[in-house]
Amino acid sequence: MTDLTVLVVGSGGREHALARAIAADPGVAAVHVAPGNPGTWHSWPHHAVDPLDGRAVAALAAEVGADLVVIGPETPLVVGVADAVRAAGIACFGPSVEAAQLEGSKKFAKDVMESAGVPTAASRFCRTPDEVAAALDDFGPPYVVKQDGLAAGKGVVVTSDRDEALAHAAACGDVVVEEYLDGPEVSLFVITDGTVALPLQPAQDFKRVGNGDAGPNTGGMGAYTPLPWAPDGLVDAVMARVVMPTLDEMTRRGTPFAGLLYVGLALTSRGMRVVEYNARFGDPETQAILPLLETPLGRLLYAAATGTLAEVGPLTWRAECAVIVVAAAENYPGTPRTGGSITGPRLYESSDNVHIVHAGTALSGDTLVSAGGRVLGVVATAPTLTKARDDAYAALGELDFPTGFWRTDIAAKAAAGLIPPVTSL
Ligand code: AMP
Ligand code: GLY
């Protein structure tokens, strides 16, 4: 199908990146965003909507004549907004409420992995402080404690301090305690209609707030792709040992997963292990990955949403590198300082290899101000990782954002060849 009208739901950097890539598809006639942010409002028509209100999203999709709705964030998926859109007869890229449990519950995800024989960290589901204490002592330090439900990337504590692990568990309620996984992490995104699955290019993101992976976890402070240190055969191995068994298991349970399956992996000294599943595009990896995708994205997501992915060949990629560095608001991931002004070039448009995606931004009169934790992402593409990161950081240096901060080491080790090649998959 061509001349598609696409409605992108969400308001973060991922949705800005999705809208941008979908709009670049010649088969797409119009893009709408709801609710979007000042960056997306500049480029496409926007509509106020509560992304968690399935009936409102479906009604808006009908009103704008959408052929396809793309749900960006996890929370609408976990409450069934994709189902509401499909019930209104409109194609929707995003899993059903049942399938989104792969992200919505750590315990559910672990159960599926176990039934599917997918390699993951040994774990235990705990409901009481005594169960948590026993699990911590059985697995030993470093301790890994995960809140069972959604937590915007901030529900996981990895620490060698037993008291801190216990305190996090006490604050969370039901938790999963698991064995610590060493080794570099990889994010592999797979677009699937439930049967056919097409992998995107692997990326790596940076979850900790500070340089050198110091400080608490965040939603993600930067990312890059491709991964020069990744072993040959990585994607094929993940497809064969993780993705296809998981999709088969979801189908066997009568709740096929269609949409984007995000596989977070640790490449440990004992082989690959799944760290987590998400049910949607990752943020900020998406901002790095999509600018390199040559296959037109609007028609690709439409095919996944309509069960016709078999008609789409393997995806094709530009042979370049991409880096995104996130500018966050002071005090993130605690309560971020909002209202800080942002001025500088490329805030809305760019004519070179660098562009800016908006996330937690707002307008105060004509002035762009911070309105959330992760505020902007600066994305650069270039023939080498070194050039991409140099260009991204040079562009950040041109911004006047006194209440913002960012990590200065995104993709640094990979660009310098300092990540030891992984040998065992
Ligand atoms: P999750 O929400 O499960 O992705 O966890 C967030 C982050 O915590 C991951 O990206 C890892 O950096 C870290 N993490 C989670 N599980 C483990 C584990 N078993 N061992 C080591 N680090 C982990
Ligand atoms: N990049 C981490 C996430 O999207 O959950």
CSV table of N, CA, C and O and ligand atoms in Angstrom, one decimal, residues 14 74 103 152-153 187 189 205-207 218-220 222 262 276 278 280-285 374, ligand 2:
chain,number,residue,atom,x,y,z
A,14,ARG,N,12.0,8.9,20.9
A,14,ARG,CA,11.8,7.8,20.0
A,14,ARG,C,10.6,8.1,19.0
A,14,ARG,O,10.8,7.8,17.8
A,74,GLU,N,5.7,2.1,25.9
A,74,GLU,CA,5.2,0.8,26.5
A,74,GLU,C,3.9,1.0,27.2
A,74,GLU,O,3.1,0.1,27.2
A,103,GLU,N,7.0,-7.2,28.2
A,103,GLU,CA,7.6,-6.0,28.9
A,103,GLU,C,7.0,-5.7,30.2
A,103,GLU,O,7.6,-5.3,31.1
A,152,ALA,N,10.0,2.5,33.7
A,152,ALA,CA,10.7,3.5,32.8
A,152,ALA,C,12.2,3.3,33.0
A,152,ALA,O,13.0,4.3,33.0
A,153,GLY,N,12.7,2.1,33.0
A,153,GLY,CA,14.1,1.8,33.0
A,153,GLY,C,14.8,2.0,34.3
A,153,GLY,O,16.0,1.9,34.5
A,187,SER,N,21.5,-4.2,22.2
A,187,SER,CA,20.0,-4.1,22.0
A,187,SER,C,19.8,-4.6,20.6
A,187,SER,O,20.3,-4.0,19.6
A,189,PHE,N,16.6,-5.1,18.0
A,189,PHE,CA,15.2,-4.9,17.7
A,189,PHE,C,14.8,-5.7,16.5
A,189,PHE,O,15.5,-5.8,15.5
A,205,ASP,N,23.2,0.8,24.1
A,205,ASP,CA,22.8,2.1,24.8
A,205,ASP,C,23.6,2.2,26.1
A,205,ASP,O,24.2,1.2,26.5
A,206,PHE,N,23.5,3.3,26.7
A,206,PHE,CA,24.2,3.6,27.9
A,206,PHE,C,23.2,4.0,29.0
A,206,PHE,O,22.5,5.0,28.9
A,207,LYS,N,23.0,3.1,29.9
A,207,LYS,CA,21.8,3.2,30.9
A,207,LYS,C,22.2,4.1,32.1
A,207,LYS,O,21.3,4.7,32.6
A,218,THR,N,19.0,5.1,34.1
A,218,THR,CA,18.2,6.1,33.6
A,218,THR,C,17.4,5.4,32.5
A,218,THR,O,17.5,4.2,32.2
A,219,GLY,N,16.6,6.1,31.7
A,219,GLY,CA,15.9,5.6,30.5
A,219,GLY,C,16.9,5.4,29.4
A,219,GLY,O,16.6,4.7,28.4
A,220,GLY,N,18.1,5.9,29.5
A,220,GLY,CA,19.1,5.8,28.4
A,220,GLY,C,19.7,7.2,28.1
A,220,GLY,O,19.0,8.1,27.8
A,222,GLY,N,22.4,7.7,25.8
A,222,GLY,CA,23.0,7.7,24.5
A,222,GLY,C,23.1,6.4,23.9
A,222,GLY,O,22.7,5.4,24.6
A,262,TYR,N,12.0,-6.0,21.4
A,262,TYR,CA,13.3,-5.5,21.8
A,262,TYR,C,14.0,-6.5,22.7
A,262,TYR,O,13.5,-6.9,23.7
A,276,GLU,N,16.5,-8.6,29.2
A,276,GLU,CA,15.1,-8.1,29.2
A,276,GLU,C,14.5,-8.1,27.8
A,276,GLU,O,15.2,-8.1,26.9
A,278,ASN,N,11.6,-5.8,25.7
A,278,ASN,CA,10.6,-4.7,25.7
A,278,ASN,C,9.7,-5.0,24.5
A,278,ASN,O,10.1,-5.7,23.6
A,280,ARG,N,8.5,-2.6,22.4
A,280,ARG,CA,8.4,-1.4,21.6
A,280,ARG,C,9.8,-1.0,21.2
A,280,ARG,O,10.8,-1.5,21.8
A,281,PHE,N,10.0,0.0,20.3
A,281,PHE,CA,11.3,0.5,20.0
A,281,PHE,C,12.0,1.0,21.2
A,281,PHE,O,11.3,1.7,22.1
A,282,GLY,N,13.3,0.8,21.3
A,282,GLY,CA,14.0,1.3,22.4
A,282,GLY,C,14.4,2.8,22.2
A,282,GLY,O,14.6,3.3,21.1
A,283,ASP,N,14.5,3.5,23.4
A,283,ASP,CA,14.9,4.9,23.4
A,283,ASP,C,16.1,5.0,24.2
A,283,ASP,O,16.1,4.6,25.4
A,284,PRO,N,17.3,5.5,23.8
A,284,PRO,CA,17.5,6.2,22.5
A,284,PRO,C,18.1,5.4,21.3
A,284,PRO,O,18.4,6.0,20.3
A,285,GLU,N,18.2,4.1,21.4
A,285,GLU,CA,18.8,3.3,20.3
A,285,GLU,C,18.1,3.6,19.0
A,285,GLU,O,18.7,3.7,17.9
A,374,ARG,N,14.9,13.5,30.2
A,374,ARG,CA,15.7,13.5,28.9
A,374,ARG,C,15.1,14.5,28.0
A,374,ARG,O,14.0,14.4,27.6
B,2,GLY,N1,17.1,1.9,25.8
B,2,GLY,C1,16.4,1.3,26.8
B,2,GLY,C2,15.0,1.3,26.6
B,2,GLY,O1,14.4,1.8,25.7
B,2,GLY,O2,14.3,0.6,27.5
